[in-house]
């Protein structure tokens, strides 16, 4: 077994999206090649309602999956499939846009602000035009596995004999919420043919060499089939995610990601003509 190394440690930069939500774009187009099949990671989070109340009003997606994990606060959502509701801390939405979905995500005024992560996962060419699907998971459905020096909550995939509630997703992604006590150590499997990264929600991790990985950093872990973690003196909470790369061409137009420019042009023409949605 070989332990993966940190190939890239990034923090991202401030961006505004939706109707003016201030967020941190951790990685996006520039890094998507190395993070394949992951396209984008946004950390949204603020205690200031002005930063989050504008929300993400109705907008389309095609060809990707958006995975929203809420850590604090509440977000009201609704989509063209008829799903709707309010999600809270620890809830996860795994939305597979496939051929097309139109949805909105509106953070609600919350006493401790609204904080969370949105990850975009690319769909393989053969599944970009499949039927859209929405999976909503509440915090209570997520199995928590004691891990000696902490807890692993399995959102998607399997670990420690537990299976996450998000199933049937293309590529069999693993999405774990890992909490380690101060100085706690944990080694997790990450098969060599997969792209793996961690994102520090709070606390810090201490790699074998170099500076600690601080809160808000995202670490691409390469070359190995396991990932080893050691928490700093304040402990650590992080997402650990891996999935197989697609190695396909990317044609990216805002919320729509296809393989060719022609497919993008078709999508935008259909939006103009009102024929974008295949399912509703
Ligand atoms: Fe969206």
PDB file of C-alpha atoms and ligand atoms in Angstrom:
ATOM      1  CA  UNK A   1       0.000   0.000   0.000  1.00  0.00           C
ATOM      2  CA  UNK A   2       1.243   3.491  -0.823  1.00  0.00           C
ATOM      3  CA  UNK A   3       0.233   6.713   0.885  1.00  0.00           C
ATOM      4  CA  UNK A   4      -0.863   9.479  -1.466  1.00  0.00           C
ATOM      5  CA  UNK A   5       1.070  12.756  -1.472  1.00  0.00           C
ATOM      6  CA  UNK A   6      -0.198  16.324  -1.548  1.00  0.00           C
ATOM      7  CA  UNK A   7       0.129  17.306  -5.213  1.00  0.00           C
ATOM      8  CA  UNK A   8      -1.624  20.643  -4.795  1.00  0.00           C
ATOM      9  CA  UNK A   9      -2.773  22.676  -1.781  1.00  0.00           C
ATOM     10  CA  UNK A  10      -5.188  25.454  -2.772  1.00  0.00           C
ATOM     11  CA  UNK A  11      -7.381  27.934  -0.974  1.00  0.00           C
ATOM     12  CA  UNK A  12      -9.195  29.528  -3.908  1.00  0.00           C
ATOM     13  CA  UNK A  13     -10.387  33.103  -4.226  1.00  0.00           C
ATOM     14  CA  UNK A  14     -13.415  35.263  -3.521  1.00  0.00           C
ATOM     15  CA  UNK A  15     -16.106  35.173  -6.199  1.00  0.00           C
ATOM     16  CA  UNK A  16     -19.709  36.293  -6.593  1.00  0.00           C
ATOM     17  CA  UNK A  17     -22.306  34.012  -8.132  1.00  0.00           C
ATOM     18  CA  UNK A  18     -26.060  33.607  -8.354  1.00  0.00           C
ATOM     19  CA  UNK A  19     -27.760  36.929  -7.628  1.00  0.00           C
ATOM     20  CA  UNK A  20     -24.686  38.183  -5.765  1.00  0.00           C
ATOM     21  CA  UNK A  21     -23.720  35.554  -3.202  1.00  0.00           C
ATOM     22  CA  UNK A  22     -20.205  36.105  -1.928  1.00  0.00           C
ATOM     23  CA  UNK A  23     -18.353  32.804  -1.847  1.00  0.00           C
ATOM     24  CA  UNK A  24     -14.899  31.294  -2.113  1.00  0.00           C
ATOM     25  CA  UNK A  25     -14.266  29.483  -5.394  1.00  0.00           C
ATOM     26  CA  UNK A  26     -11.838  26.816  -4.203  1.00  0.00           C
ATOM     27  CA  UNK A  27     -11.192  25.289  -7.609  1.00  0.00           C
ATOM     28  CA  UNK A  28     -12.746  25.687 -11.042  1.00  0.00           C
ATOM     29  CA  UNK A  29     -11.819  25.708 -14.758  1.00  0.00           C
ATOM     30  CA  UNK A  30      -8.098  26.191 -14.250  1.00  0.00           C
ATOM     31  CA  UNK A  31      -7.796  23.131 -12.029  1.00  0.00           C
ATOM     32  CA  UNK A  32     -10.574  20.950 -13.494  1.00  0.00           C
ATOM     33  CA  UNK A  33      -8.119  18.910 -15.569  1.00  0.00           C
ATOM     34  CA  UNK A  34      -6.245  17.753 -12.497  1.00  0.00           C
ATOM     35  CA  UNK A  35      -9.394  17.248 -10.407  1.00  0.00           C
ATOM     36  CA  UNK A  36     -11.256  15.282 -13.152  1.00  0.00           C
ATOM     37  CA  UNK A  37     -14.144  14.284 -12.732  1.00  0.00           C
ATOM     38  CA  UNK A  38     -14.597  17.168 -10.255  1.00  0.00           C
ATOM     39  CA  UNK A  39     -15.162  20.476 -12.027  1.00  0.00           C
ATOM     40  CA  UNK A  40     -15.670  23.034  -9.330  1.00  0.00           C
ATOM     41  CA  UNK A  41     -15.755  23.471  -5.565  1.00  0.00           C
ATOM     42  CA  UNK A  42     -17.387  26.488  -3.937  1.00  0.00           C
ATOM     43  CA  UNK A  43     -17.251  27.175  -0.205  1.00  0.00           C
ATOM     44  CA  UNK A  44     -20.159  29.442   0.601  1.00  0.00           C
ATOM     45  CA  UNK A  45     -20.265  30.753   4.097  1.00  0.00           C
ATOM     46  CA  UNK A  46     -20.817  33.964   5.905  1.00  0.00           C
ATOM     47  CA  UNK A  47     -22.359  35.307   9.070  1.00  0.00           C
ATOM     48  CA  UNK A  48     -23.415  38.419   7.142  1.00  0.00           C
ATOM     49  CA  UNK A  49     -26.868  37.974   5.535  1.00  0.00           C
ATOM     50  CA  UNK A  50     -25.906  40.444   2.789  1.00  0.00           C
ATOM     51  CA  UNK A  51     -23.382  37.903   1.573  1.00  0.00           C
ATOM     52  CA  UNK A  52     -25.847  35.012   1.256  1.00  0.00           C
ATOM     53  CA  UNK A  53     -29.446  36.282   1.119  1.00  0.00           C
ATOM     54  CA  UNK A  54     -29.292  37.152  -2.630  1.00  0.00           C
ATOM     55  CA  UNK A  55     -29.231  33.395  -3.232  1.00  0.00           C
ATOM     56  CA  UNK A  56     -29.165  31.457  -6.471  1.00  0.00           C
ATOM     57  CA  UNK A  57     -32.526  32.122  -8.184  1.00  0.00           C
ATOM     58  CA  UNK A  58     -33.819  29.800 -10.913  1.00  0.00           C
ATOM     59  CA  UNK A  59     -30.996  28.716 -13.240  1.00  0.00           C
ATOM     60  CA  UNK A  60     -30.355  25.738 -15.528  1.00  0.00           C
ATOM     61  CA  UNK A  61     -27.816  22.902 -15.424  1.00  0.00           C
ATOM     62  CA  UNK A  62     -27.021  20.213 -17.960  1.00  0.00           C
ATOM     63  CA  UNK A  63     -24.331  17.530 -18.165  1.00  0.00           C
ATOM     64  CA  UNK A  64     -23.160  17.652 -14.541  1.00  0.00           C
ATOM     65  CA  UNK A  65     -24.083  16.812 -10.970  1.00  0.00           C
ATOM     66  CA  UNK A  66     -24.191  19.446  -8.246  1.00  0.00           C
ATOM     67  CA  UNK A  67     -23.564  18.205  -4.714  1.00  0.00           C
ATOM     68  CA  UNK A  68     -24.528  20.629  -1.967  1.00  0.00           C
ATOM     69  CA  UNK A  69     -23.521  19.871   1.614  1.00  0.00           C
ATOM     70  CA  UNK A  70     -24.869  22.289   4.183  1.00  0.00           C
ATOM     71  CA  UNK A  71     -22.869  22.750   7.378  1.00  0.00           C
ATOM     72  CA  UNK A  72     -24.743  25.602   9.061  1.00  0.00           C
ATOM     73  CA  UNK A  73     -27.980  27.499   8.505  1.00  0.00           C
ATOM     74  CA  UNK A  74     -30.794  26.679   6.130  1.00  0.00           C
ATOM     75  CA  UNK A  75     -31.368  26.813   2.375  1.00  0.00           C
ATOM     76  CA  UNK A  76     -34.735  26.685   0.605  1.00  0.00           C
ATOM     77  CA  UNK A  77     -34.650  24.929  -2.745  1.00  0.00           C
ATOM     78  CA  UNK A  78     -36.968  24.017  -5.569  1.00  0.00           C
ATOM     79  CA  UNK A  79     -36.539  22.489  -9.023  1.00  0.00           C
ATOM     80  CA  UNK A  80     -38.264  21.736 -12.319  1.00  0.00           C
ATOM     81  CA  UNK A  81     -38.767  18.088 -11.282  1.00  0.00           C
ATOM     82  CA  UNK A  82     -41.073  19.248  -8.508  1.00  0.00           C
ATOM     83  CA  UNK A  83     -38.640  18.747  -5.632  1.00  0.00           C
ATOM     84  CA  UNK A  84     -38.643  21.422  -2.984  1.00  0.00           C
ATOM     85  CA  UNK A  85     -38.075  22.092   0.679  1.00  0.00           C
ATOM     86  CA  UNK A  86     -35.644  23.498   3.180  1.00  0.00           C
ATOM     87  CA  UNK A  87     -32.354  21.803   4.039  1.00  0.00           C
ATOM     88  CA  UNK A  88     -30.419  22.246   7.274  1.00  0.00           C
ATOM     89  CA  UNK A  89     -27.043  21.481   8.847  1.00  0.00           C
ATOM     90  CA  UNK A  90     -25.592  18.131   7.782  1.00  0.00           C
ATOM     91  CA  UNK A  91     -28.085  17.648   4.927  1.00  0.00           C
ATOM     92  CA  UNK A  92     -26.822  16.824   1.451  1.00  0.00           C
ATOM     93  CA  UNK A  93     -28.316  17.198  -2.014  1.00  0.00           C
ATOM     94  CA  UNK A  94     -26.934  15.164  -4.890  1.00  0.00           C
ATOM     95  CA  UNK A  95     -28.562  16.605  -7.995  1.00  0.00           C
ATOM     96  CA  UNK A  96     -27.834  14.915 -11.290  1.00  0.00           C
ATOM     97  CA  UNK A  97     -28.823  17.442 -13.933  1.00  0.00           C
ATOM     98  CA  UNK A  98     -28.458  15.016 -16.844  1.00  0.00           C
ATOM     99  CA  UNK A  99     -30.350  16.391 -19.858  1.00  0.00           C
ATOM    100  CA  UNK A 100     -31.500  19.408 -17.915  1.00  0.00           C
ATOM    101  CA  UNK A 101     -32.916  20.787 -14.733  1.00  0.00           C
ATOM    102  CA  UNK A 102     -33.815  24.287 -13.603  1.00  0.00           C
ATOM    103  CA  UNK A 103     -33.492  24.946  -9.913  1.00  0.00           C
ATOM    104  CA  UNK A 104     -33.049  27.583  -7.244  1.00  0.00           C
ATOM    105  CA  UNK A 105     -31.138  27.555  -3.980  1.00  0.00           C
ATOM    106  CA  UNK A 106     -32.018  30.367  -1.594  1.00  0.00           C
ATOM    107  CA  UNK A 107     -30.137  30.629   1.735  1.00  0.00           C
ATOM    108  CA  UNK A 108     -32.409  31.736   4.572  1.00  0.00           C
ATOM    109  CA  UNK A 109     -31.547  34.213   7.316  1.00  0.00           C
ATOM    110  CA  UNK A 110     -29.954  32.034  10.008  1.00  0.00           C
ATOM    111  CA  UNK A 111     -28.640  32.945  13.493  1.00  0.00           C
ATOM    112  CA  UNK A 112     -25.161  31.501  12.841  1.00  0.00           C
ATOM    113  CA  UNK A 113     -25.019  32.345   9.135  1.00  0.00           C
ATOM    114  CA  UNK A 114     -25.135  29.940   6.230  1.00  0.00           C
ATOM    115  CA  UNK A 115     -22.122  27.754   5.506  1.00  0.00           C
ATOM    116  CA  UNK A 116     -21.619  24.846   3.129  1.00  0.00           C
ATOM    117  CA  UNK A 117     -19.902  23.366   0.113  1.00  0.00           C
ATOM    118  CA  UNK A 118     -21.037  22.888  -3.442  1.00  0.00           C
ATOM    119  CA  UNK A 119     -19.121  20.432  -5.580  1.00  0.00           C
ATOM    120  CA  UNK A 120     -19.710  19.926  -9.311  1.00  0.00           C
ATOM    121  CA  UNK A 121     -19.088  16.429 -10.618  1.00  0.00           C
ATOM    122  CA  UNK A 122     -18.830  15.955 -14.372  1.00  0.00           C
ATOM    123  CA  UNK A 123     -21.002  13.326 -16.046  1.00  0.00           C
ATOM    124  CA  UNK A 124     -19.500  10.967 -18.652  1.00  0.00           C
ATOM    125  CA  UNK A 125     -20.494  11.672 -22.288  1.00  0.00           C
ATOM    126  CA  UNK A 126     -22.853   8.691 -22.336  1.00  0.00           C
ATOM    127  CA  UNK A 127     -24.795  10.030 -19.336  1.00  0.00           C
ATOM    128  CA  UNK A 128     -24.901  13.758 -20.005  1.00  0.00           C
ATOM    129  CA  UNK A 129     -28.359  13.527 -21.573  1.00  0.00           C
ATOM    130  CA  UNK A 130     -29.823  10.982 -19.180  1.00  0.00           C
ATOM    131  CA  UNK A 131     -32.913  11.645 -17.111  1.00  0.00           C
ATOM    132  CA  UNK A 132     -32.284  14.162 -14.340  1.00  0.00           C
ATOM    133  CA  UNK A 133     -32.377  12.828 -10.794  1.00  0.00           C
ATOM    134  CA  UNK A 134     -32.465  14.428  -7.373  1.00  0.00           C
ATOM    135  CA  UNK A 135     -31.365  12.790  -4.141  1.00  0.00           C
ATOM    136  CA  UNK A 136     -31.931  14.595  -0.879  1.00  0.00           C
ATOM    137  CA  UNK A 137     -30.336  13.215   2.257  1.00  0.00           C
ATOM    138  CA  UNK A 138     -30.952  14.467   5.793  1.00  0.00           C
ATOM    139  CA  UNK A 139     -28.227  14.498   8.440  1.00  0.00           C
ATOM    140  CA  UNK A 140     -30.049  11.788  10.399  1.00  0.00           C
ATOM    141  CA  UNK A 141     -29.774   9.333   7.490  1.00  0.00           C
ATOM    142  CA  UNK A 142     -25.980   9.553   7.368  1.00  0.00           C
ATOM    143  CA  UNK A 143     -24.256   6.661   9.189  1.00  0.00           C
ATOM    144  CA  UNK A 144     -21.582   7.744  11.690  1.00  0.00           C
ATOM    145  CA  UNK A 145     -18.758   5.235  12.187  1.00  0.00           C
ATOM    146  CA  UNK A 146     -16.421   5.597  15.210  1.00  0.00           C
ATOM    147  CA  UNK A 147     -12.857   5.683  13.892  1.00  0.00           C
ATOM    148  CA  UNK A 148     -10.726   5.421  17.041  1.00  0.00           C
ATOM    149  CA  UNK A 149      -9.541   8.981  16.923  1.00  0.00           C
ATOM    150  CA  UNK A 150     -12.757  10.439  15.617  1.00  0.00           C
ATOM    151  CA  UNK A 151     -15.855   9.794  13.541  1.00  0.00           C
ATOM    152  CA  UNK A 152     -16.434   9.144   9.853  1.00  0.00           C
ATOM    153  CA  UNK A 153     -19.862  10.005   8.448  1.00  0.00           C
ATOM    154  CA  UNK A 154     -20.499   8.232   5.178  1.00  0.00           C
ATOM    155  CA  UNK A 155     -22.479  10.445   2.798  1.00  0.00           C
ATOM    156  CA  UNK A 156     -21.732   8.452  -0.370  1.00  0.00           C
ATOM    157  CA  UNK A 157     -19.826   5.214  -0.918  1.00  0.00           C
ATOM    158  CA  UNK A 158     -18.786   2.784   1.798  1.00  0.00           C
ATOM    159  CA  UNK A 159     -16.450   2.840   4.754  1.00  0.00           C
ATOM    160  CA  UNK A 160     -16.094   0.810   7.930  1.00  0.00           C
ATOM    161  CA  UNK A 161     -18.991  -1.453   7.011  1.00  0.00           C
ATOM    162  CA  UNK A 162     -21.377   1.474   6.554  1.00  0.00           C
ATOM    163  CA  UNK A 163     -22.932   2.510   3.294  1.00  0.00           C
ATOM    164  CA  UNK A 164     -23.863   6.106   2.563  1.00  0.00           C
ATOM    165  CA  UNK A 165     -27.453   7.001   1.653  1.00  0.00           C
ATOM    166  CA  UNK A 166     -26.445   8.445  -1.753  1.00  0.00           C
ATOM    167  CA  UNK A 167     -26.468   5.421  -4.055  1.00  0.00           C
ATOM    168  CA  UNK A 168     -26.701   4.719  -7.771  1.00  0.00           C
ATOM    169  CA  UNK A 169     -24.492   7.652  -8.767  1.00  0.00           C
ATOM    170  CA  UNK A 170     -22.366   7.407 -11.915  1.00  0.00           C
ATOM    171  CA  UNK A 171     -18.762   6.379 -11.176  1.00  0.00           C
ATOM    172  CA  UNK A 172     -19.412   5.298  -7.592  1.00  0.00           C
ATOM    173  CA  UNK A 173     -18.087   8.415  -5.827  1.00  0.00           C
ATOM    174  CA  UNK A 174     -17.081   8.355  -2.165  1.00  0.00           C
ATOM    175  CA  UNK A 175     -17.901  11.404  -0.024  1.00  0.00           C
ATOM    176  CA  UNK A 176     -16.926  11.211   3.646  1.00  0.00           C
ATOM    177  CA  UNK A 177     -17.290  13.743   6.488  1.00  0.00           C
ATOM    178  CA  UNK A 178     -14.331  13.049   8.780  1.00  0.00           C
ATOM    179  CA  UNK A 179     -13.920  14.460  12.275  1.00  0.00           C
ATOM    180  CA  UNK A 180     -10.656  13.804  14.133  1.00  0.00           C
ATOM    181  CA  UNK A 181      -9.799  14.662  17.737  1.00  0.00           C
ATOM    182  CA  UNK A 182      -6.663  16.730  18.427  1.00  0.00           C
ATOM    183  CA  UNK A 183      -3.679  14.719  17.179  1.00  0.00           C
ATOM    184  CA  UNK A 184      -5.982  11.957  15.904  1.00  0.00           C
ATOM    185  CA  UNK A 185      -4.747   9.827  13.010  1.00  0.00           C
ATOM    186  CA  UNK A 186      -6.672   7.968  10.339  1.00  0.00           C
ATOM    187  CA  UNK A 187      -5.792   6.192   7.105  1.00  0.00           C
ATOM    188  CA  UNK A 188      -8.514   5.870   4.470  1.00  0.00           C
ATOM    189  CA  UNK A 189      -8.490   3.812   1.277  1.00  0.00           C
ATOM    190  CA  UNK A 190      -8.416   5.697  -2.030  1.00  0.00           C
ATOM    191  CA  UNK A 191      -7.852   3.259  -4.919  1.00  0.00           C
ATOM    192  CA  UNK A 192      -5.033   4.336  -7.253  1.00  0.00           C
ATOM    193  CA  UNK A 193      -7.272   4.799 -10.310  1.00  0.00           C
ATOM    194  CA  UNK A 194      -9.318   7.540  -8.601  1.00  0.00           C
ATOM    195  CA  UNK A 195      -8.962  11.294  -8.164  1.00  0.00           C
ATOM    196  CA  UNK A 196      -8.961  12.142  -4.447  1.00  0.00           C
ATOM    197  CA  UNK A 197      -8.999  15.360  -2.466  1.00  0.00           C
ATOM    198  CA  UNK A 198      -9.785  16.643   1.001  1.00  0.00           C
ATOM    199  CA  UNK A 199     -11.262  19.988   2.031  1.00  0.00           C
ATOM    200  CA  UNK A 200     -10.683  21.366   5.532  1.00  0.00           C
ATOM    201  CA  UNK A 201     -13.972  22.505   7.057  1.00  0.00           C
ATOM    202  CA  UNK A 202     -12.396  23.369  10.422  1.00  0.00           C
ATOM    203  CA  UNK A 203      -9.195  22.814  12.380  1.00  0.00           C
ATOM    204  CA  UNK A 204      -6.062  21.701  10.587  1.00  0.00           C
ATOM    205  CA  UNK A 205      -4.297  18.601   9.297  1.00  0.00           C
ATOM    206  CA  UNK A 206      -0.564  18.067   9.661  1.00  0.00           C
ATOM    207  CA  UNK A 207       1.120  16.387   6.686  1.00  0.00           C
ATOM    208  CA  UNK A 208       4.332  14.352   7.033  1.00  0.00           C
ATOM    209  CA  UNK A 209       6.308  17.356   5.849  1.00  0.00           C
ATOM    210  CA  UNK A 210       5.578  21.000   5.165  1.00  0.00           C
ATOM    211  CA  UNK A 211       3.103  23.462   6.609  1.00  0.00           C
ATOM    212  CA  UNK A 212      -0.194  22.330   8.182  1.00  0.00           C
ATOM    213  CA  UNK A 213      -3.245  22.317   5.908  1.00  0.00           C
ATOM    214  CA  UNK A 214      -5.383  25.056   7.406  1.00  0.00           C
ATOM    215  CA  UNK A 215      -9.137  25.532   7.538  1.00  0.00           C
ATOM    216  CA  UNK A 216     -10.477  26.277   4.061  1.00  0.00           C
ATOM    217  CA  UNK A 217      -7.697  24.539   2.164  1.00  0.00           C
ATOM    218  CA  UNK A 218      -8.246  21.875  -0.438  1.00  0.00           C
ATOM    219  CA  UNK A 219      -5.576  19.245  -0.976  1.00  0.00           C
ATOM    220  CA  UNK A 220      -5.322  17.123  -4.112  1.00  0.00           C
ATOM    221  CA  UNK A 221      -3.871  13.766  -3.077  1.00  0.00           C
ATOM    222  CA  UNK A 222      -2.056  11.759  -5.757  1.00  0.00           C
ATOM    223  CA  UNK A 223       0.078   8.667  -6.295  1.00  0.00           C
ATOM    224  CA  UNK A 224      -1.046   6.009  -3.900  1.00  0.00           C
ATOM    225  CA  UNK A 225      -3.943   3.882  -2.820  1.00  0.00           C
ATOM    226  CA  UNK A 226      -4.443   5.253   0.686  1.00  0.00           C
ATOM    227  CA  UNK A 227      -4.638   8.682   2.270  1.00  0.00           C
ATOM    228  CA  UNK A 228      -3.172   9.249   5.742  1.00  0.00           C
ATOM    229  CA  UNK A 229      -4.376  12.100   7.942  1.00  0.00           C
ATOM    230  CA  UNK A 230      -3.208  13.517  11.281  1.00  0.00           C
ATOM    231  CA  UNK A 231      -5.161  16.278  12.972  1.00  0.00           C
ATOM    232  CA  UNK A 232      -3.499  19.346  14.461  1.00  0.00           C
ATOM    233  CA  UNK A 233      -3.800  20.428  18.119  1.00  0.00           C
ATOM    234  CA  UNK A 234      -7.346  21.739  17.610  1.00  0.00           C
ATOM    235  CA  UNK A 235      -8.565  18.616  15.793  1.00  0.00           C
ATOM    236  CA  UNK A 236      -9.873  18.621  12.240  1.00  0.00           C
ATOM    237  CA  UNK A 237     -13.084  18.244  10.292  1.00  0.00           C
ATOM    238  CA  UNK A 238     -12.784  17.641   6.575  1.00  0.00           C
ATOM    239  CA  UNK A 239     -14.515  16.242   3.535  1.00  0.00           C
ATOM    240  CA  UNK A 240     -12.673  13.401   1.820  1.00  0.00           C
ATOM    241  CA  UNK A 241     -13.908  12.745  -1.700  1.00  0.00           C
ATOM    242  CA  UNK A 242     -12.812  10.460  -4.520  1.00  0.00           C
ATOM    243  CA  UNK A 243     -14.115   9.193  -7.858  1.00  0.00           C
ATOM    244  CA  UNK A 244     -12.688   7.835 -11.110  1.00  0.00           C
ATOM    245  CA  UNK A 245     -11.583  10.411 -13.729  1.00  0.00           C
ATOM    246  CA  UNK A 246     -13.476  10.626 -17.049  1.00  0.00           C
ATOM    247  CA  UNK A 247     -10.613  11.791 -19.336  1.00  0.00           C
ATOM    248  CA  UNK A 248     -13.076  13.333 -21.803  1.00  0.00           C
ATOM    249  CA  UNK A 249     -13.082  16.748 -23.512  1.00  0.00           C
ATOM    250  CA  UNK A 250     -14.783  19.542 -21.574  1.00  0.00           C
ATOM    251  CA  UNK A 251     -16.928  22.259 -23.186  1.00  0.00           C
ATOM    252  CA  UNK A 252     -17.945  24.539 -20.320  1.00  0.00           C
ATOM    253  CA  UNK A 253     -20.544  27.286 -20.591  1.00  0.00           C
ATOM    254  CA  UNK A 254     -21.440  28.587 -17.127  1.00  0.00           C
ATOM    255  CA  UNK A 255     -23.866  26.127 -15.494  1.00  0.00           C
ATOM    256  CA  UNK A 256     -23.762  23.757 -18.486  1.00  0.00           C
ATOM    257  CA  UNK A 257     -20.825  21.434 -19.124  1.00  0.00           C
ATOM    258  CA  UNK A 258     -20.764  19.253 -22.237  1.00  0.00           C
ATOM    259  CA  UNK A 259     -18.092  17.586 -24.387  1.00  0.00           C
ATOM    260  CA  UNK A 260     -18.289  19.745 -27.533  1.00  0.00           C
ATOM    261  CA  UNK A 261     -18.987  23.343 -28.466  1.00  0.00           C
ATOM    262  CA  UNK A 262     -21.905  22.155 -30.641  1.00  0.00           C
ATOM    263  CA  UNK A 263     -23.547  20.514 -27.634  1.00  0.00           C
ATOM    264  CA  UNK A 264     -23.168  23.760 -25.679  1.00  0.00           C
ATOM    265  CA  UNK A 265     -24.664  25.793 -28.516  1.00  0.00           C
ATOM    266  CA  UNK A 266     -27.595  23.381 -28.676  1.00  0.00           C
ATOM    267  CA  UNK A 267     -28.171  23.749 -24.939  1.00  0.00           C
ATOM    268  CA  UNK A 268     -28.207  27.562 -25.071  1.00  0.00           C
ATOM    269  CA  UNK A 269     -30.410  27.588 -28.161  1.00  0.00           C
ATOM    270  CA  UNK A 270     -32.875  25.281 -26.396  1.00  0.00           C
ATOM    271  CA  UNK A 271     -32.865  27.609 -23.388  1.00  0.00           C
ATOM    272  CA  UNK A 272     -33.737  30.520 -25.696  1.00  0.00           C
ATOM    273  CA  UNK A 273     -36.456  28.534 -27.443  1.00  0.00           C
ATOM    274  CA  UNK A 274     -37.954  27.078 -24.263  1.00  0.00           C
ATOM    275  CA  UNK A 275     -37.194  23.470 -25.222  1.00  0.00           C
ATOM    276  CA  UNK A 276     -34.352  22.876 -22.755  1.00  0.00           C
ATOM    277  CA  UNK A 277     -36.212  20.628 -20.315  1.00  0.00           C
ATOM    278  CA  UNK A 278     -36.848  17.023 -21.371  1.00  0.00           C
ATOM    279  CA  UNK A 279     -38.385  16.065 -18.012  1.00  0.00           C
ATOM    280  CA  UNK A 280     -40.421  18.023 -15.570  1.00  0.00           C
TER     281      UNK A 280
HETATM  282 FE1  LIG B   1     -27.307  25.297  -9.317  1.00  0.00          FE
END
